[in-house]
Short mmCIF file of C-alpha atoms in Angstrom, two decimals:
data_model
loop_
_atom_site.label_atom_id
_atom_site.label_comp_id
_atom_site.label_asym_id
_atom_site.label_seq_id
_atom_site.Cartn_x
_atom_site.Cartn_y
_atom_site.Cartn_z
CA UNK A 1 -78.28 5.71 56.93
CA UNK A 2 -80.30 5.29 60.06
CA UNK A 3 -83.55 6.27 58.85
CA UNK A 4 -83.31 4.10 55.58
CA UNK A 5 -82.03 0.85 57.37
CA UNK A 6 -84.83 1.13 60.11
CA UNK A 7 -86.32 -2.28 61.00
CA UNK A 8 -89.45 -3.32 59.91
CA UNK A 9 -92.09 -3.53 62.78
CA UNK A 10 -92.89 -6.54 62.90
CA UNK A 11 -90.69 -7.35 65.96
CA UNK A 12 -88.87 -10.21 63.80
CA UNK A 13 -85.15 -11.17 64.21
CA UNK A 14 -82.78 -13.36 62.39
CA UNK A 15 -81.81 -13.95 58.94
CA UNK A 16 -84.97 -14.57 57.28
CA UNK A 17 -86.68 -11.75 56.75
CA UNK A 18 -83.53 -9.49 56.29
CA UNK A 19 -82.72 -11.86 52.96
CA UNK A 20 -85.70 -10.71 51.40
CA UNK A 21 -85.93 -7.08 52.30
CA UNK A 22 -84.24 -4.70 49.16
CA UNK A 23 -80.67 -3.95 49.63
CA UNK A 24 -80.35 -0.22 49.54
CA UNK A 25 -78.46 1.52 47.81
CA UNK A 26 -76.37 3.26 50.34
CA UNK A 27 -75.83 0.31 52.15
CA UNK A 28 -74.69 -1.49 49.37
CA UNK A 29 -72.17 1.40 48.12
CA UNK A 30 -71.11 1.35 51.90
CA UNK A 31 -69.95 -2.37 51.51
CA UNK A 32 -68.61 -1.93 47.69
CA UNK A 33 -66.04 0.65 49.30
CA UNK A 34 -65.52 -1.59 52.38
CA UNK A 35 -64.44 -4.27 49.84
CA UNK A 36 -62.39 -2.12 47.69
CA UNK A 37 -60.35 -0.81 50.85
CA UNK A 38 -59.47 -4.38 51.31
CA UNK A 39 -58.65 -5.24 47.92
CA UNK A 40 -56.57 -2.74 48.22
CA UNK A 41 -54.46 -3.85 50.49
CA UNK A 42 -53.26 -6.75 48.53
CA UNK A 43 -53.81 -5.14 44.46
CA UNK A 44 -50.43 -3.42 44.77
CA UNK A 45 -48.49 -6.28 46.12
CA UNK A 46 -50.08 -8.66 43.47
CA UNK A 47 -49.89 -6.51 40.29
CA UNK A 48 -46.40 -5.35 41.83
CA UNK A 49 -45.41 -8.99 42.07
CA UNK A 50 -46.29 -9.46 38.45
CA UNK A 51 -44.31 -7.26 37.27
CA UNK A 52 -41.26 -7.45 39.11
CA UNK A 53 -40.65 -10.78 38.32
CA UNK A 54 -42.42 -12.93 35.58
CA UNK A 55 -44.19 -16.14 36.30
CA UNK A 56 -42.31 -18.18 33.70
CA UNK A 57 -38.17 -18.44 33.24
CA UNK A 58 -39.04 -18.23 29.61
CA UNK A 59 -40.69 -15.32 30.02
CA UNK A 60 -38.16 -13.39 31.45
CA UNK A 61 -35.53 -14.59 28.65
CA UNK A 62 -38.03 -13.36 26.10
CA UNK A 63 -37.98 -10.18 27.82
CA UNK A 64 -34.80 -9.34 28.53
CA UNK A 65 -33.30 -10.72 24.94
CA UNK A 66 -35.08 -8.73 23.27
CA UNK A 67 -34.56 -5.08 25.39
CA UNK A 68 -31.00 -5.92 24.69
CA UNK A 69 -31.73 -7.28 20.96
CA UNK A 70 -33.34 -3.65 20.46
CA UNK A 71 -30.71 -1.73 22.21
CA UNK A 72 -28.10 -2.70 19.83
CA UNK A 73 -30.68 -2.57 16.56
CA UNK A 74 -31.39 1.73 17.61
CA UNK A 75 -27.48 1.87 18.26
CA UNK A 76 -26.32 0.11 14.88
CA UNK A 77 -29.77 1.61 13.07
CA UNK A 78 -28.79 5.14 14.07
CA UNK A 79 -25.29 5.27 13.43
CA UNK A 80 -25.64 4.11 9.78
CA UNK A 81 -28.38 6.13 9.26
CA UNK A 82 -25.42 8.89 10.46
CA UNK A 83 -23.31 7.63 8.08
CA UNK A 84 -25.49 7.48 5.12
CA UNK A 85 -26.36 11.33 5.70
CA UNK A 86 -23.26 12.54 7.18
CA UNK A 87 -21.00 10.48 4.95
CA UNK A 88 -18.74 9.23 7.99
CA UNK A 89 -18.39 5.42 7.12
CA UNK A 90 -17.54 3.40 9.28
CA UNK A 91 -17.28 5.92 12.26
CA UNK A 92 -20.51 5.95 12.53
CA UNK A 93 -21.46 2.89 12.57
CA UNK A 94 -18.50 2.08 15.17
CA UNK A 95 -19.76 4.43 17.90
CA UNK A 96 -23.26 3.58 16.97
CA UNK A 97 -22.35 0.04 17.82
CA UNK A 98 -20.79 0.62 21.19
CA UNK A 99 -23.42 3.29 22.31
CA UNK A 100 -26.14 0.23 21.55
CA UNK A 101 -24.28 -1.97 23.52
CA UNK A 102 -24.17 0.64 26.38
CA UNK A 103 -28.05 1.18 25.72
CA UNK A 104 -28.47 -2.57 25.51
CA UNK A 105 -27.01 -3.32 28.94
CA UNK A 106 -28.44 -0.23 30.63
CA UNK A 107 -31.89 -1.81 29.28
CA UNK A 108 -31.61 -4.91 30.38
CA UNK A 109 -30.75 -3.75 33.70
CA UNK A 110 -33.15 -1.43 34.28
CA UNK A 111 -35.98 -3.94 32.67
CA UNK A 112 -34.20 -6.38 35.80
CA UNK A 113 -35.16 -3.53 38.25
CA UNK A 114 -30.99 -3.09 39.81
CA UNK A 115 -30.88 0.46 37.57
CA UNK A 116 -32.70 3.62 38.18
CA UNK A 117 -34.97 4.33 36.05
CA UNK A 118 -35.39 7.33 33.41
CA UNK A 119 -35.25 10.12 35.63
CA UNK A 120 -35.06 8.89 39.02
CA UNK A 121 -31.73 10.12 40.03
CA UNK A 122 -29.89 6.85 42.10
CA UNK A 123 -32.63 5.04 43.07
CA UNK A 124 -33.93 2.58 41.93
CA UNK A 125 -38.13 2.30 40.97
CA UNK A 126 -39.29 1.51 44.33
CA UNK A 127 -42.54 0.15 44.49
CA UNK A 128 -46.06 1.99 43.31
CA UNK A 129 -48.36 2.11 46.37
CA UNK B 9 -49.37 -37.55 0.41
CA UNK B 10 -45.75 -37.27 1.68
CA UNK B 11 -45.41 -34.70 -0.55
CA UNK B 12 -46.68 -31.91 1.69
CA UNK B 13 -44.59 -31.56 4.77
CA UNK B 14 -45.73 -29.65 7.78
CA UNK B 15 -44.54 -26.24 7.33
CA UNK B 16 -44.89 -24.66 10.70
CA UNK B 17 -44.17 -20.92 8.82
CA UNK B 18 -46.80 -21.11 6.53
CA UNK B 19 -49.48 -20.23 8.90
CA UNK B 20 -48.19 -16.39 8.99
CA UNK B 21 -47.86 -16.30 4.95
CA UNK B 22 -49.80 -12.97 4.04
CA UNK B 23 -52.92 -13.45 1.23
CA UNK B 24 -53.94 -10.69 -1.25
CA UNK B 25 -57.83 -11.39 -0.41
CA UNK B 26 -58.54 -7.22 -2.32
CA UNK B 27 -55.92 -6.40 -4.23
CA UNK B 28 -55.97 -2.57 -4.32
CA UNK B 29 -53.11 -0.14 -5.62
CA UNK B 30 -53.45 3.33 -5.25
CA UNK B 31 -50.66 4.85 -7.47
CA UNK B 32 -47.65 3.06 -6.88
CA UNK B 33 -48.45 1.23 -3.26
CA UNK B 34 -50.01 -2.05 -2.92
CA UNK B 35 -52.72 -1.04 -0.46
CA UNK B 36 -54.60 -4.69 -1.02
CA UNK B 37 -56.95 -5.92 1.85
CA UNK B 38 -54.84 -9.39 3.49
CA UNK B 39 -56.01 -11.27 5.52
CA UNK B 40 -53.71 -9.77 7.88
CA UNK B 41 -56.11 -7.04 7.16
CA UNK B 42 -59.34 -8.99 7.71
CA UNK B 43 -58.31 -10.14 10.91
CA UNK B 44 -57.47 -6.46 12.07
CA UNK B 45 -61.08 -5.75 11.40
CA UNK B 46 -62.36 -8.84 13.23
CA UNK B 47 -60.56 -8.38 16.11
CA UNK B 48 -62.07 -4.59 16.48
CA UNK B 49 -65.35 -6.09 16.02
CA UNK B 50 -65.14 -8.93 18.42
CA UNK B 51 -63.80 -6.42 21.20
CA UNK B 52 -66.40 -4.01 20.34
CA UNK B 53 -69.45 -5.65 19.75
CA UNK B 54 -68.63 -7.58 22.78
CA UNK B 55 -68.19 -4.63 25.33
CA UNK B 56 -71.32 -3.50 24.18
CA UNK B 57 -73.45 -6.29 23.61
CA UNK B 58 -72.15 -7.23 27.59
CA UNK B 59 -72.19 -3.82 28.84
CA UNK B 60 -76.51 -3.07 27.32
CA UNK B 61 -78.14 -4.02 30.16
CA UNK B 62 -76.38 -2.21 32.82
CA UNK B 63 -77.72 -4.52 35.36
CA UNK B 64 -76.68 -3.21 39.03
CA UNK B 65 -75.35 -6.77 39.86
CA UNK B 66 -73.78 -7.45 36.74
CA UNK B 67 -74.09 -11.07 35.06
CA UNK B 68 -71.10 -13.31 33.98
CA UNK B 69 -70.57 -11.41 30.72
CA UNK B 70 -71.00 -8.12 32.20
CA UNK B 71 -68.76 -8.49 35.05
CA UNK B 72 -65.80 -9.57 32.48
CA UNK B 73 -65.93 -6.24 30.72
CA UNK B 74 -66.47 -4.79 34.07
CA UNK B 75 -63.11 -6.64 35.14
CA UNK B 76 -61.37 -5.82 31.99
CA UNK B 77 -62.11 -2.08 32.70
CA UNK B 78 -61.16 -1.91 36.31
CA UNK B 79 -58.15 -4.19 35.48
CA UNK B 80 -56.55 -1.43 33.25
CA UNK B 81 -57.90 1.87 34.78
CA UNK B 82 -56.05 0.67 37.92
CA UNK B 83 -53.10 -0.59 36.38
CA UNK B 84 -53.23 2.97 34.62
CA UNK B 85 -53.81 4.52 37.99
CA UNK B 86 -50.92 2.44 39.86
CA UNK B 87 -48.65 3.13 37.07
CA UNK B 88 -49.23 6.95 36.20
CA UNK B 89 -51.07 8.35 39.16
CA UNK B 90 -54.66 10.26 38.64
CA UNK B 91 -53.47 12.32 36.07
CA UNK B 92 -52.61 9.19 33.82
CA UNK B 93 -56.77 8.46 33.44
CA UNK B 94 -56.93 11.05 31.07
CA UNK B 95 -55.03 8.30 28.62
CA UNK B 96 -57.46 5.30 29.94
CA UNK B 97 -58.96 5.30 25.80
CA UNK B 98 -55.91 4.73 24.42
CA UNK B 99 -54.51 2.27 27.12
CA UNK B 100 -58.06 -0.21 27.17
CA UNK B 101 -58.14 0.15 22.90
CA UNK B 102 -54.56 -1.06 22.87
CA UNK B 103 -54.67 -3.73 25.93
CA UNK B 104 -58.33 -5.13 24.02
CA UNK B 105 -57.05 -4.88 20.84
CA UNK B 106 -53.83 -7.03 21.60
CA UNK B 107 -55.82 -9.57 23.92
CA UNK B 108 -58.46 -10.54 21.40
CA UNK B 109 -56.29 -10.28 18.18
CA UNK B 110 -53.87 -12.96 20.43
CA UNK B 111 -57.00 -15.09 21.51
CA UNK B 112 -58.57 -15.12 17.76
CA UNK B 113 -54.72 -16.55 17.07
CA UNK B 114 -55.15 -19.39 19.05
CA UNK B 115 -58.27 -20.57 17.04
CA UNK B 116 -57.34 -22.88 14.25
CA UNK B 117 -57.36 -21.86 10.70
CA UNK B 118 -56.92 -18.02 12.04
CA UNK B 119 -54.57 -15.82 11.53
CA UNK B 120 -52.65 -14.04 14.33
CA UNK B 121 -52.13 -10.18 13.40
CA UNK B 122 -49.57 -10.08 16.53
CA UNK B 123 -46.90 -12.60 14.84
CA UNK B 124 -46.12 -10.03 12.82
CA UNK B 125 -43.87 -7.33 13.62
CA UNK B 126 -44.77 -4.90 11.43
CA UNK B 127 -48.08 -4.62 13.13
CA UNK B 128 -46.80 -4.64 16.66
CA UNK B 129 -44.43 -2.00 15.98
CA UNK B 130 -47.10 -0.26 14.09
CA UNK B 131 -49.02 -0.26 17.92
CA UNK B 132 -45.37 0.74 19.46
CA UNK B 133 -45.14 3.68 17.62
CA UNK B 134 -48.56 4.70 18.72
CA UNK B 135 -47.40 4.99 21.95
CA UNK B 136 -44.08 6.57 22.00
CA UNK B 137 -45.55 9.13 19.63
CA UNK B 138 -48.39 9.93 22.08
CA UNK B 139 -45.50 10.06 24.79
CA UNK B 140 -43.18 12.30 22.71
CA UNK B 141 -45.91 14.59 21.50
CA UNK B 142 -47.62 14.66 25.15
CA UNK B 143 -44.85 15.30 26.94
CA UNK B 144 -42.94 18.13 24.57
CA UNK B 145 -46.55 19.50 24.52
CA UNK B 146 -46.57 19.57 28.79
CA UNK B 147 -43.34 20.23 29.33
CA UNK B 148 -42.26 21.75 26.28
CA UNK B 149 -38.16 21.24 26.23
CA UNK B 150 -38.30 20.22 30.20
CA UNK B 151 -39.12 16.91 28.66
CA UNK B 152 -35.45 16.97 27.48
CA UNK B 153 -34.65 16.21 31.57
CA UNK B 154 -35.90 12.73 30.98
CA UNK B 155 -32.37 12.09 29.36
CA UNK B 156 -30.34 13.60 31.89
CA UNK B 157 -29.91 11.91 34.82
CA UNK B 158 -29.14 13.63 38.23
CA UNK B 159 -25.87 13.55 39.71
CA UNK B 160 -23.50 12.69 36.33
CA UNK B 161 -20.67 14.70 35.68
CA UNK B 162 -20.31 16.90 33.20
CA UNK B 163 -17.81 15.66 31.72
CA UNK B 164 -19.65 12.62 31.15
CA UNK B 165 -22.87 13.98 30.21
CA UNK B 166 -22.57 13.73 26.27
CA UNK B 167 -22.02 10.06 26.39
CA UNK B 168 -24.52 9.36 29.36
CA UNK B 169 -27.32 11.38 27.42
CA UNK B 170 -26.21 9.69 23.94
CA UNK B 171 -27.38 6.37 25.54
CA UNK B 172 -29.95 7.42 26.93
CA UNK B 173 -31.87 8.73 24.01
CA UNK B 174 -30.74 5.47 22.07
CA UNK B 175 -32.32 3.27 25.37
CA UNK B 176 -35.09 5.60 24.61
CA UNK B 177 -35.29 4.90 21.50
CA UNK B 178 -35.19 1.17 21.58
CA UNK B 179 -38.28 1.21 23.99
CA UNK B 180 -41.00 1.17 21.02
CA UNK B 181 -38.49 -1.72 19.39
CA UNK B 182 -38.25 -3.96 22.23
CA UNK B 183 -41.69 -3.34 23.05
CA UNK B 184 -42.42 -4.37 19.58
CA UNK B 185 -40.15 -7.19 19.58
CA UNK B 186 -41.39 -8.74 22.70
CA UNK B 187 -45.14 -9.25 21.71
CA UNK B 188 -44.33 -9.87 18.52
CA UNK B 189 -41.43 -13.09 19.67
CA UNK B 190 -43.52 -14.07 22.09
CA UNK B 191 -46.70 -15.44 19.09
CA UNK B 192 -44.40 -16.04 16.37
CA UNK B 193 -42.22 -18.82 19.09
CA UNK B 194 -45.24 -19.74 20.32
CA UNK B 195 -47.52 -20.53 17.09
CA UNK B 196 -44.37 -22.57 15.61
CA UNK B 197 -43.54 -24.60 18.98
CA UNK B 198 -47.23 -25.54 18.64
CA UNK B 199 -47.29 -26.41 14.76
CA UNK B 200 -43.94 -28.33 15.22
CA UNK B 201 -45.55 -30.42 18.03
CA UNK B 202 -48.79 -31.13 16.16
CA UNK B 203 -46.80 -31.93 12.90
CA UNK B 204 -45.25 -34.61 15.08
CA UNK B 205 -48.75 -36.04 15.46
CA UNK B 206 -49.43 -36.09 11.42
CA UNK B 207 -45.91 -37.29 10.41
CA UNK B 208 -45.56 -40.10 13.29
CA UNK B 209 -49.17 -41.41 12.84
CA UNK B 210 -48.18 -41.80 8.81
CA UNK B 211 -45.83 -44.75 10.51
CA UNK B 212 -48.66 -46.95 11.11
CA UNK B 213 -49.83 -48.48 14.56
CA UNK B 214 -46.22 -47.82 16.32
CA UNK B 215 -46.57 -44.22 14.76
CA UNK B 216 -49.92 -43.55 16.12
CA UNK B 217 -49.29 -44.79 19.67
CA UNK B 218 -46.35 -42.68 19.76
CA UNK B 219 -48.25 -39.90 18.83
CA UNK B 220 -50.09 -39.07 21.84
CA UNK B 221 -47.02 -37.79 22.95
CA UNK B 222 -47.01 -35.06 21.07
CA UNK B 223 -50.70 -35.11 21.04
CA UNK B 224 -50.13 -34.05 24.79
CA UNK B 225 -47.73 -31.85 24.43
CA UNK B 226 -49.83 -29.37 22.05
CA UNK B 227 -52.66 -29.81 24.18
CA UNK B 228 -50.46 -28.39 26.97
CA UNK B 229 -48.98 -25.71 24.90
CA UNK B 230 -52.32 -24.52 23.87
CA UNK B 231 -52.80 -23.39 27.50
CA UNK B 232 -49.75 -22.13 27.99
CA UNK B 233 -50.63 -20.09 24.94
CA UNK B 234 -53.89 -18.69 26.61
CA UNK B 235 -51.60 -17.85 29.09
CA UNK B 236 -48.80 -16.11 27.42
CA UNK B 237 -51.97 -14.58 24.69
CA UNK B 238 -53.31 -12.53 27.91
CA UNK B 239 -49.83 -11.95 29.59
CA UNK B 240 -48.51 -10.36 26.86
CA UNK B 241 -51.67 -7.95 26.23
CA UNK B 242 -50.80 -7.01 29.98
CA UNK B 243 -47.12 -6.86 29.57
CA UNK B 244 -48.01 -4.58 26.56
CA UNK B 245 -50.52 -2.04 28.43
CA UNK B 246 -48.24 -2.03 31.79
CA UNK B 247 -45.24 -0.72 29.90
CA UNK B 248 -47.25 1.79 27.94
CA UNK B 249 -48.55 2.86 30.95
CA UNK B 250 -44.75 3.54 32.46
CA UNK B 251 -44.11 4.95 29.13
CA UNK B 252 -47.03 7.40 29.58
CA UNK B 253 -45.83 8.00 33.10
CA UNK B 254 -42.48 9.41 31.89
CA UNK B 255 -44.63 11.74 29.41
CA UNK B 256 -46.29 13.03 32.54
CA UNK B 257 -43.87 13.17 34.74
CA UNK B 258 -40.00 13.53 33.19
CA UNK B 259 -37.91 14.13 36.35
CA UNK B 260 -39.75 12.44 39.71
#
């Protein structure tokens, strides 16, 4: 570090001379990581923000309609398919239905981050650092 | 003249350009099909015709697909920890692939591959079938845990786990749905306005003043569109990445 940033002789200070003389590679990888450290600082918080809660109201209709839209579609969808193989109609598509609507809700919930999610015991998903 | 109203579905009509069959299914190249192909070759030749020169300090065009990379491998990173990188090719494919196919949408005349559902939950699929055959493949049946939450009792357990395989389940569909509602309601919202504009300016000069306000409005809505067009290729790679994350890691 020292030896490649050594000065250059001619006794000169200030900005002048410093503009033109090559940016070296160390130093330059030394202030790409000094930048990244403090992006870093704020990436979580940002991309966390994002995520937690869309920027638009219409956004967040969109996207929790249609986790509860798809909830009850696999719920109804698998319980006839039941049916058609099993030869249970309507049973199957009865519990198929409520199951989906228990699916449907759970999604939504957890997609509104007040559920834990797959795995996660009580708790809900805290925040990624 | 009157004749032909605005029809703000017919954009998304499907065209035989190739009719193929190969025995009994209609295999024909649409232009659904020839915009599938377009978009790969916009995203590709564009990531490498940007990426060529490898210039140190990269130039305007560079440093997008030099955003565009570190935007997903650390949203991949964030998401699934280290050990989620190994998936960064399938994550950037799918997150390109969805941005450009929804930007090419926006262009007049073009058709958006997204606004159909078929072809989002064609790209769904793709990922819960990399997550189901990833994680049986890591975890072999330990990737059963994912269903079974901690702390239920047992008692309870067969109807707990029954909806949770069916919430499982419905990921790909409401993954699917989302992208998929999110063109379709945006591409008619902006035909319906600018069919305002053609059908009031047919009214003469009231018609035509009265126009610009619709005039306005799609002007608007075509940003919002950019908007929701890169959004939604997000929203779409951050929830694969989760998805992935439960492949890696069933029970935190």
């Amino acid at each position: 570090m020292a030896n490649k940033n050594r000065p250059d002789g001619t006794g000169e200070t200030g900005r002048g001379n410093q503009h033109d003389a090559e940016i070296r590679d160390d130093d330059l990888e030394r202030r790409r990581r000094e930048l990244e450290a403090s992006l870093a600082t704020r990436l979580p918080n940002r991309l966390e923000g994002k995520d937690a809660k869309p920027v638009t109201g219409y956004g967040q209709a969109l996207k929790l309609s249609s986790e509860f839209i798809a909830g009850i579609v696999v719920g109804v969808g698998l319980g006839w398919f039941l049916d058609r193989v099993a030869g249970t109609s309507p049973w199957g598509l009865i519990i198929g239905v409520m199951l989906g609507f228990g699916a449907a809700i759970l999604n939504v919930l957890r997609s509104a981050g007040v559920v834990a999610e797959f795995g996660q015991g009580g708790k809900p998903r805290e925040p990624k650092e | 003249m009157a004749a032909d109203k605005v029809d703000p579905i017919h954009q998304f009509h499907i065209i035989k350009l190739i009719p193929i069959k190969i025995g009994s299914y209609d295999v024909s190249f649409t232009n659904s099909a020839l915009f599938m192909v377009a978009t790969v070759i916009v995203a590709a030749a564009f990531l490498y015709l940007t990426t060529s020169s490898r210039s140190l300090v990269p130039g305007r065009l560079q440093s997008v697909s030099e955003m565009a990379y570190e935007f997903v491998g650390n949203m991949l990173r964030d998401a699934a920890g280290t050990q989620g990188m190994r998936f960064f090719p399938l994550v950037f494919s799918l997150f390109m692939f969805v941005l450009v196919a929804n930007l090419l949408g926006l262009i007049p005349y073009f058709f958006t591959i997204t606004s159909h559902i078929i072809v989002t939950f064609g790209l769904a699929i793709l990922v819960i079938g990399t997550v189901i055959v990833y994680g049986f493949m890591k975890h072999g049946l330990g990737f059963l845990k994912l269903f079974v939450p901690h702390g239920v009792p047992i008692y309870l357990m067969p109807l707990v786990v029954a909806i949770e395989v069916i919430s499982f389940v419905s990921r790909p569909v409401s993954l699917s749905v989302r992208l998929f509602a999110n063109m379709l309601a945006g591409h008619i919202t902006l035909k319906v306005f600018s069919g305002f504009v053609v059908s009031l300016s047919a009214l003469g000069a009231v018609g035509i003043a009265g126009s610009v306000l619709p005039l306005a409005m799609a002007v608007a809505l075509t940003a919002l569109e950019l908007l929701v067009a890169f959004l939604q290729a997000y929203v779409f790679a951050v929830l694969t990445c989760m998805y992935l994350n439960d492949a890696l890691h069933p029970s935190h």
